PDB file of C-alpha atoms and ligand atoms in Angstrom:
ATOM      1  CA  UNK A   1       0.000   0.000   0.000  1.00 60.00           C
ATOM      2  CA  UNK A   2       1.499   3.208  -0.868  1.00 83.00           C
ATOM      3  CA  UNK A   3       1.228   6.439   1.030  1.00 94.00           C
ATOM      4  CA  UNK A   4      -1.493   8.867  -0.212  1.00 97.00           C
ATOM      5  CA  UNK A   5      -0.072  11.975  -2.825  1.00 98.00           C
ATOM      6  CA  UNK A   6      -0.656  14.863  -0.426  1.00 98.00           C
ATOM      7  CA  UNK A   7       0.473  17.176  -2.761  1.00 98.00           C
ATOM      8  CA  UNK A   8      -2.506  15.572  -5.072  1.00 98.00           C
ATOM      9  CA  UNK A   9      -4.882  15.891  -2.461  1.00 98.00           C
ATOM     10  CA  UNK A  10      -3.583  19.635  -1.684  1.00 98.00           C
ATOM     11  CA  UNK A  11      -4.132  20.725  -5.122  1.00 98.00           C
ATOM     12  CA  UNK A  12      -7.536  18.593  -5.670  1.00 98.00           C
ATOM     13  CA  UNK A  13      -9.040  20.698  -2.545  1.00 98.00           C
ATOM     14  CA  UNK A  14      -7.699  23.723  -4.258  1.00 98.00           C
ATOM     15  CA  UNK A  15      -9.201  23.582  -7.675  1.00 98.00           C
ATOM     16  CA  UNK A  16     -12.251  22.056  -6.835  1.00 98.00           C
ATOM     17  CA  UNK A  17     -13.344  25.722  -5.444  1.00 98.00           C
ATOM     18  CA  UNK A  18     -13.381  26.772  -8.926  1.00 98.00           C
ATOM     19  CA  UNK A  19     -15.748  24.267  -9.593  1.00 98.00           C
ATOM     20  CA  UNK A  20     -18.577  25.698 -12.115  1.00 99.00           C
ATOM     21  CA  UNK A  21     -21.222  23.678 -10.323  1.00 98.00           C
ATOM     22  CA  UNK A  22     -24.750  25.614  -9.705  1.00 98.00           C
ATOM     23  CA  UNK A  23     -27.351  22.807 -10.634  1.00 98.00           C
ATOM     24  CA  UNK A  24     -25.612  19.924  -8.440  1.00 98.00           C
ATOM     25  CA  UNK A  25     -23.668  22.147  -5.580  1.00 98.00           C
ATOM     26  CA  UNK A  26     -21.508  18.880  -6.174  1.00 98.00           C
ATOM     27  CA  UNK A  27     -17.525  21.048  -6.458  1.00 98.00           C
ATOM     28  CA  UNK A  28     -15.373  18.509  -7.492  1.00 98.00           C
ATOM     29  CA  UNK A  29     -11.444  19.048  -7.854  1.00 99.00           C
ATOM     30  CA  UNK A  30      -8.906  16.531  -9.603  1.00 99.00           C
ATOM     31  CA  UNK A  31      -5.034  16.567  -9.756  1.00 99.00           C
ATOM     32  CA  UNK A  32      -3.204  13.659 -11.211  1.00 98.00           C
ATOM     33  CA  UNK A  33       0.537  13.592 -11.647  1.00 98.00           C
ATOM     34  CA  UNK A  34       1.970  12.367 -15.128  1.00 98.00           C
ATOM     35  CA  UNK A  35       4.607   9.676 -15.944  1.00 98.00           C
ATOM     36  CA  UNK A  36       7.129  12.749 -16.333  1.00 98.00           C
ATOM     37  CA  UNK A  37       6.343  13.947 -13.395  1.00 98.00           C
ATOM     38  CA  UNK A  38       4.252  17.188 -14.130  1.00 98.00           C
ATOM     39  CA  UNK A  39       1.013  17.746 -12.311  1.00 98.00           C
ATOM     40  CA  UNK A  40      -2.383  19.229 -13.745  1.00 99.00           C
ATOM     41  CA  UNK A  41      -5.502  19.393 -12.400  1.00 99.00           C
ATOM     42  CA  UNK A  42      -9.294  20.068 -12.882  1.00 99.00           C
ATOM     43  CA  UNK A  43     -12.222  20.822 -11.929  1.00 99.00           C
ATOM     44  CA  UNK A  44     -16.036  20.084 -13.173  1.00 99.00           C
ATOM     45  CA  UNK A  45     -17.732  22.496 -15.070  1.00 99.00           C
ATOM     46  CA  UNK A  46     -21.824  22.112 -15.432  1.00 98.00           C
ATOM     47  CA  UNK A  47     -24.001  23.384 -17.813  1.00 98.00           C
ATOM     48  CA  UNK A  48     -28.172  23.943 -17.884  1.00 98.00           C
ATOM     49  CA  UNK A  49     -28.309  21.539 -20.592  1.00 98.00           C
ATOM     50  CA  UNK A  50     -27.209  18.700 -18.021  1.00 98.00           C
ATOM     51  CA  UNK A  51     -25.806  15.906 -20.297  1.00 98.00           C
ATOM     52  CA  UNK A  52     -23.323  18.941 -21.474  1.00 98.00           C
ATOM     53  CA  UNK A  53     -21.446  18.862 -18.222  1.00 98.00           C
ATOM     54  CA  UNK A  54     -17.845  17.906 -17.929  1.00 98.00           C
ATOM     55  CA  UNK A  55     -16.587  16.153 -14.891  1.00 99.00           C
ATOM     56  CA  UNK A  56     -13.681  17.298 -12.804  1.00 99.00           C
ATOM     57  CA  UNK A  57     -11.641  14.253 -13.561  1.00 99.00           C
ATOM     58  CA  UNK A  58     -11.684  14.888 -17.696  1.00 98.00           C
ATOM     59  CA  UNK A  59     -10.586  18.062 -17.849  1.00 98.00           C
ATOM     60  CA  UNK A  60      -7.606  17.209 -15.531  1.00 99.00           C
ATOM     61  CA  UNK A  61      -6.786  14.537 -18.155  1.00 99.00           C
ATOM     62  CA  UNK A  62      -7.133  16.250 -21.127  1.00 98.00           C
ATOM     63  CA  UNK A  63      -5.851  19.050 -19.810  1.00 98.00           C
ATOM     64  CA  UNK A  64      -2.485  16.861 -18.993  1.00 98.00           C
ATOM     65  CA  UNK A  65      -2.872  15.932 -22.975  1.00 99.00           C
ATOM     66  CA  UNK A  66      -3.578  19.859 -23.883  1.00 98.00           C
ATOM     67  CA  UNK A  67      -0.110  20.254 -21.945  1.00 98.00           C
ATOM     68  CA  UNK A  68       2.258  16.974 -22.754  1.00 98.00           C
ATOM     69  CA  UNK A  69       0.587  15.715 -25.672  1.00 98.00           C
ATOM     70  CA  UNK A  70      -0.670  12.580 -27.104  1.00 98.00           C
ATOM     71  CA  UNK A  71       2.247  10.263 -25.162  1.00 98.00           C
ATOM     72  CA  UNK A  72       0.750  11.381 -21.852  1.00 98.00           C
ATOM     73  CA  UNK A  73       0.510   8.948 -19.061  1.00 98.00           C
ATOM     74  CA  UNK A  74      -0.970   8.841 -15.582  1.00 98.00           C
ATOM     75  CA  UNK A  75       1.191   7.916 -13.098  1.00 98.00           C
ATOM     76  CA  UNK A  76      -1.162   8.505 -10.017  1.00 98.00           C
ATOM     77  CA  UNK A  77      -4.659  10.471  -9.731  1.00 98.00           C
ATOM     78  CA  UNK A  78      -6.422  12.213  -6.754  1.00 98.00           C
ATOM     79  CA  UNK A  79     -10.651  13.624  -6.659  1.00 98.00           C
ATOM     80  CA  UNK A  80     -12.207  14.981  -4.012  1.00 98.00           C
ATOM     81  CA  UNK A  81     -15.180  16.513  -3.571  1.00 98.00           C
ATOM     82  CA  UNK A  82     -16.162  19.071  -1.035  1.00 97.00           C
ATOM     83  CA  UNK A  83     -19.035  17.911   1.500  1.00 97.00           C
ATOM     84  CA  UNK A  84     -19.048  14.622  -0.531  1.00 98.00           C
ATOM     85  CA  UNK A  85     -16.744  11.710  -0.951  1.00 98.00           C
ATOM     86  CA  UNK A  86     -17.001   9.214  -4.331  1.00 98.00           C
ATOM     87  CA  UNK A  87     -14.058   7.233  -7.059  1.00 98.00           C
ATOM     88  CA  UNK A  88     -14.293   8.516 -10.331  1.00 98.00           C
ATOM     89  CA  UNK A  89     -17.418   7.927 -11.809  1.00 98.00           C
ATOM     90  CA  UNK A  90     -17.740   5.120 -15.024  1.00 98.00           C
ATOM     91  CA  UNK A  91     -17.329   7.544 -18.100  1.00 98.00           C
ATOM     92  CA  UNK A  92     -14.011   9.282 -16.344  1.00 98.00           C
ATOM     93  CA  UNK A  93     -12.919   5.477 -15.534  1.00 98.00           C
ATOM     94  CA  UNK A  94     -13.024   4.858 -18.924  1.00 98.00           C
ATOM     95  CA  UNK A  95     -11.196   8.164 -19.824  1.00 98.00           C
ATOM     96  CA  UNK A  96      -8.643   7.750 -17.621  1.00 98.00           C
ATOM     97  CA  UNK A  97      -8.102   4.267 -18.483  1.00 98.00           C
ATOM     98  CA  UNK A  98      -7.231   5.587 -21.718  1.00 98.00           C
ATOM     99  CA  UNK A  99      -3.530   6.879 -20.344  1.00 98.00           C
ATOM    100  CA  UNK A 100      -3.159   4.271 -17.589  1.00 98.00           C
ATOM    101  CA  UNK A 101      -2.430   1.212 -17.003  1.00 97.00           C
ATOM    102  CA  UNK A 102      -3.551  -1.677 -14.608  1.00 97.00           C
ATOM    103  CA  UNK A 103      -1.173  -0.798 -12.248  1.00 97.00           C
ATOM    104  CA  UNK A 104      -2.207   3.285 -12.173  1.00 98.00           C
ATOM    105  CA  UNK A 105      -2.914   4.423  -8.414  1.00 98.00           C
ATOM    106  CA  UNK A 106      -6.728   6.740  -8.216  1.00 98.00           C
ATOM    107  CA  UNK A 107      -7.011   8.094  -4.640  1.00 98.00           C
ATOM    108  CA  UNK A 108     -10.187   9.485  -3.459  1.00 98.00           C
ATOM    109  CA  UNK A 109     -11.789  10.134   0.301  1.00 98.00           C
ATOM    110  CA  UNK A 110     -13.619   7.000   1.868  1.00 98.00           C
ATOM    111  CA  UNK A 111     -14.978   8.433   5.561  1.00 98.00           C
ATOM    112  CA  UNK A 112     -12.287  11.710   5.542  1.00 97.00           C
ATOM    113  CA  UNK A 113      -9.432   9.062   4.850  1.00 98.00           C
ATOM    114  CA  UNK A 114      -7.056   8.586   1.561  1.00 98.00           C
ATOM    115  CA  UNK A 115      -8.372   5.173  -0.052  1.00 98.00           C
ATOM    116  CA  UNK A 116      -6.668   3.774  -3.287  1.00 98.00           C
ATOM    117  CA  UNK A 117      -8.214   1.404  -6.016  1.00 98.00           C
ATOM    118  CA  UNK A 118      -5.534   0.213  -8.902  1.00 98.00           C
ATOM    119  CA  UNK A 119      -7.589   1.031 -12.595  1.00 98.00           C
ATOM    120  CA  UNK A 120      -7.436  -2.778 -12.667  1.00 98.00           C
ATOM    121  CA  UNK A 121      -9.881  -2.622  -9.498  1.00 98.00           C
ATOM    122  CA  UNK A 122     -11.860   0.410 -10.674  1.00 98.00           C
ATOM    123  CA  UNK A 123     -12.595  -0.602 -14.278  1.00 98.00           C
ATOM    124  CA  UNK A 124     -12.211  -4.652 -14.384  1.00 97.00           C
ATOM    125  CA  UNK A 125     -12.896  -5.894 -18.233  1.00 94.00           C
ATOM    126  CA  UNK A 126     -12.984  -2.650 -19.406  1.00 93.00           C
ATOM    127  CA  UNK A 127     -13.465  -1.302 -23.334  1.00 94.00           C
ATOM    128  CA  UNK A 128     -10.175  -1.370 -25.011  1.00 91.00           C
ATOM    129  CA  UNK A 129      -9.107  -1.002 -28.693  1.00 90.00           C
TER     130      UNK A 129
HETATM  131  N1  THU B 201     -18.714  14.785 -11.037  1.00 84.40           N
HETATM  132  C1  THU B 201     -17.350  14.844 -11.215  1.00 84.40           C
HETATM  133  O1  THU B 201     -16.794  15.916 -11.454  1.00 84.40           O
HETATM  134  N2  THU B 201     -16.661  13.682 -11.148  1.00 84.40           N
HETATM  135  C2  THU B 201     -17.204  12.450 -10.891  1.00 84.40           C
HETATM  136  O2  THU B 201     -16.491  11.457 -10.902  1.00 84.40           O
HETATM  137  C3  THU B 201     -18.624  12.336 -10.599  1.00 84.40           C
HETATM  138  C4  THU B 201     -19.428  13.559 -10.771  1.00 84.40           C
HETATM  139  C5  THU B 201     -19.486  16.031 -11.139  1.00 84.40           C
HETATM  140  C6  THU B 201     -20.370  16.123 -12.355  1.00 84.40           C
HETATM  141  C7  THU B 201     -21.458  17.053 -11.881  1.00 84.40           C
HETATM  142  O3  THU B 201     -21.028  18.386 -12.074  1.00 84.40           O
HETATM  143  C8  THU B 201     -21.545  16.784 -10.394  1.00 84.40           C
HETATM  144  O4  THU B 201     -20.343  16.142 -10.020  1.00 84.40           O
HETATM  145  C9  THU B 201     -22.732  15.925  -9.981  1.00 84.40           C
HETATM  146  O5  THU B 201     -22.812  14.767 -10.727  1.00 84.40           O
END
C-alpha cells in the first residue's frame, strides 16, 4: 500500500473551489501527476443543458494531454469533492483508463481518509481497442 499523494490531495481541494457547479452544488477538484512527473488538475464544469457537463476528472486529463501531448501517461490520480466523498465515476474510468495502465494508483476520500483502487480494481474488463 502506498502512502497517499498529499500534494494531489492539496491541489484537488484547491481547484475544486473553482468548480462551475450551480445545478448539483456537487464542487469537485482533480489533480493527477503524469509519468514525467508534471502535475495538472481540474475541476467540473456544469451546464443547464445537463448531459453537457464535464466532470472534474476529464478536464484534468485532457488538460495533462492539452499540456504533454498525445504520449501522456498517468502515473497517479487524486478527486475529491467538497461535502461529498465518491471514485471517479464510469465515463471518467473509462477516460482515464485511456492513459493508464492496470497498475495506475486513483485516490479518493472513503470516511475523511485517503483510499486507493488500482484502474485494474476500478474498471475490471474494461473497453479497449
Ligand atoms: N462529477 C465529477 O466531477 N466527477 C465524478 O467522478 C462524478 C461527478 C461532477 C459532475 C457534476 O457536475 C456533479 O459532479 C454531480 O454529478
Amino acid at each position: 500500500m502506498s502512502t497517499a499523494p498529499a500534494d494531489l490531495f492539496e491541489l484537488a481541494h484547491a481547484v475544486a473551489v473553482k468548480a462551475y457547479a450551480p445545478h448539483s452544488h456537487f464542487h469537485v477538484g482533480c489533480a493527477l501527476r503524469t509519468a514525467k512527473g508534471h502535475t495538472f488538475t481540474g475541476c467540473n464544469v456544469e451546464n443547464a443543458s445537463y448531459g453537457l457537463t464535464i466532470c472534474a476528472e476529464r478536464n484534468a486529463v485532457f488538460h495533462a494531454v492539452a499540456e504533454e501531448g498525445p504520449s501522456m501517461q498517468i502515473a497517479t490520480l487524486a478527486v475529491v469533492c467538497r461535502g461529498e466523498e465518491f471514485p471517479p465515476c464510469g465515463a471518467c474510468r473509462q477516460v482515464i483508463a485511456e492513459f493508464a495502465t492496470a497498475d495506475t494508483v486513483v485516490w479518493f476520500l472513503r470516511n475523511k481518509n485517503p483510499l486507493s483502487m488500482t484502474m485494474a480494481e476500478l474498471l475490471p474488463a474494461g473497453f479497449r481497442i
